[in-house]
Amino acid sequence: MNVLWEGDVVVAGGGSAGCAAAVAAVRSGASCLLVESAGFLGGTGAAVLDTFYGFYAPGPVSRRVVGGVGWEVCERLFEAGAAFERPNTYGAGTGVTYEPEELKLVWDALVPDALLHARVCDFVPGTGVVVETVAGRFLVKAQVVIDATGDAEVAWRAGATLERPGMRLQPMTATFRLGGVDLSATSTAELHALMADADLPRREGSVHRTVNDGIVHTNLTRVTGLDPTDPVQLAEAERVGRRQVRDYVGFLRAKVPGYGSAVLLSTSVRIGVRESRRLVGRYVLTSDDVLAGRDFPDTIARCGAPIEDHASGDATRWEYVHDFGTYGIPYRCLLPVEVGGLIVAGRSLSATHDAHASARSMGQCMAMGQAAGTAAALAVQAGVEPAAVDVELLRTRLREGGALL
C-alpha cells in the first residue's frame, strides 16, 4: 500500500478534541497529520451547534475551568466579533456562543496539516493507520495515533475494550436555525410552559440568540432508540431528526409569540450525537468522582459541568457537582488497556454513562485533546508508549500551554 504521509502523530477526527490535539502536538515539537471525513474542521461545533459549554463551572460565581488551546479559539472568535458569552438558558452555566462559519476559519488557521474528505478505516499496530480518500486507500505512518472520532472508531478497529451503546444511550438531536424571530416576545420559561401541553418528543430545550440579529439557534429535537454506530439506524436517525424539525418549526410558528413569521434557514449538517462507544480504559470515571468533585494525580483537564442526562423521557436530568465545585479528568481515561501507540480523546473517554453526561462538553473535549496531543509528542520524543509518559512532565507542559488543571 502506498504511503501518503509519514511522521510522528496522526489524529483521527477533526472536531473539538482532534483539532486541539493536532495544535498541541505540533506546538510540542511533533509532526502531525489530522484526518477528517468532512470538508471542514470543527466537528459538532461547526456542523451541529453554535455554543461551547464546559468552559465555565456553573454556580453563584462564574469560574472558568478550561484554558489553553480551547480558550485561544474563543479569544480568536471574540476578536473577530463572531462570539459572545451568555448564561445558559437553563442548566449548565455560562456558554460561549459563536458563528460556526467563523469557527471553521479559526481552526483552519490553527491546524497546520489537515487531510479533509478522508477517513481512518484501519489501525495498523506499530505502524499507523489506513485512510480512505477520494483516490483510494493509503497508509499513514505515525508512532502515535490519537482517536478523536467521537465514536471511538479507531479504538474499535484496534480491538480496545469499549462499552457499547445500551438502553440508557443518550438521544441524538437535529438542530436548526430560524430567521425572523423576536426572542423578546417569549422567555425560556414561557416557551417551556407552552411546550408542556404539546405533542412533542421533548418538552424543554433551548432557543437562543446568535451572533446575527433576528436569527436563533435551537436545541429542541430528541431522537431516541437508535444506535449511531449502526449504519442503518444512523441513517434513520437523520430522517427522524428532520421530521422532528418540521414539527417543532410548525409548533413555534403556530403557538409561540415572536415566531409567527419565522423562516427555517438551515438544519444541522448531520445529527448531533451525544453518546456512542466509550473506551474502557486504565481508569473509568464514575458519577461518584463527578458529584464528589474528586481530583487525581494525573488530572489533565477540569470540569464543573453537571451530569446532563437526556435519556430520561421528554425532560433532562441534572445533577450538579457538590457545592458547585469541579473535578479532574485523569490521563488514564484516555489510555486503552490493551492497545499500544493509541490515545483516545474527546467524548469517547473512559467513563460511565452518568460521568460521561458531564465530561462530554466541548470545552472538556478541547482540554482532553490538548492533553492527548501534548502526551503524544512527549511519547515520541522519549521513545515510549503513551501510557509511560511522565505524567508530571505532561502536566507541566499543559500548564505552560495555558491549561487549567
Phi, psi and omega in degrees: 000136181291145179268123180273325184203149177218130180188208186273311190226138170238136179248127176261116179107122184252040174271202183302313182291314184294318179295315179297323178297316181296317179298314182294321180298313181294316180294339177269005173099010180258151168279143188210137172241130175258132181247121184227135185283335180276180178266011181208163177263161178121339176057224180302327180298333180255338187257339188232313189248175175220016180220130173273128169246162180101347178289333181238145171275133178290160179146181182296332176241122180289127183227122180281135184238359178233130177234223173059219183300318182299314181290328175300320176301314179299316181298321177294322177293318177301313183298330179277000184069025186245020180200157173208157176269146178207148172297144175297148178299333171190152167098279202255016175088190185295135176241165175248107179269136188219170175268116184303326180295325177288326178300319178303318181291323178298314179293324175304320182287331185271325184268115188284333187217098182236131175259106182270166182053042179216151183221136175289125183240000175196151176250128181247104185305132177076359184235314183147229184219163171256134179243142175263125182233179177293346179251016180104196184264143179222158174267133173245115183268132178202152180281329179229137177248133175249121178268103177240033183286343184086329179253012181054039184297318182288315179300322177297312180294332182278350179088017176290153177288128182230155169262123184277158175303143180224203185296333183264015181304132178296142181288165177262162182221130169265118179270165177208160179243140177239143172251162178074034183252139172255094184293338182291346184282338184216126177280168177298318179298319178293322177299313180297323178296320178292325181286338186301328182258007183270154178272079184228150182291338177222131187246030170205191183130191185231140166233119186225160178292156179243187177296336185257130182301137175079358180249131179240155178242139185244151169224082190237319189290161181214109181255110187247162172075012180236142185264117181289353176263002174257121187299323180290317180291325178295319177297319178295322179300321178298318181292316179298318180300317179293324177295321178294322176305313178304316182292318180292321177299316178300317178297313182300315180296321188275330193242343191247121177303137180098349184247005186300327180252019183296144179240130176287118182267321183193157168247162183302144181304323174214163181292145180278126181253122179274325189208136174216242176285143173234139177295143165255094191260201182289341168217140177250113179293137184242167177295328176297319177301315182295304188290332178276352180068043184284149173245166184221153178299334181251030177301130179236000178199155178242154179212140174236005183293145177288164167293119184240091188257110179274358181271047186229046180082222184267006177236183182238136178268130180241131171225127189260151174300141182308129176058029182052040179272200178226166177226164179261149173256116184288148174303326181300337178290350179257001189246118173297153178281319192263340192249125177273162176070017186225134173236138179250126183230150178099208188285000173268012182303162180282105183201153173289170179305313183291315180296321178300325181294348173259316191278357188275358183299155185294330175301315179290325177299319178293321179295317177295322178298316178300319178295317181296315180295320178294315180296321179299316179296318178297321179297316179297314183294327180270351182068037182233169174289153178306326181291342181262005179298140176294110187294322179294322176295319177301313181295323177296315179297322179294316178298318178298332177271011175092001181293148177255112183247000000 
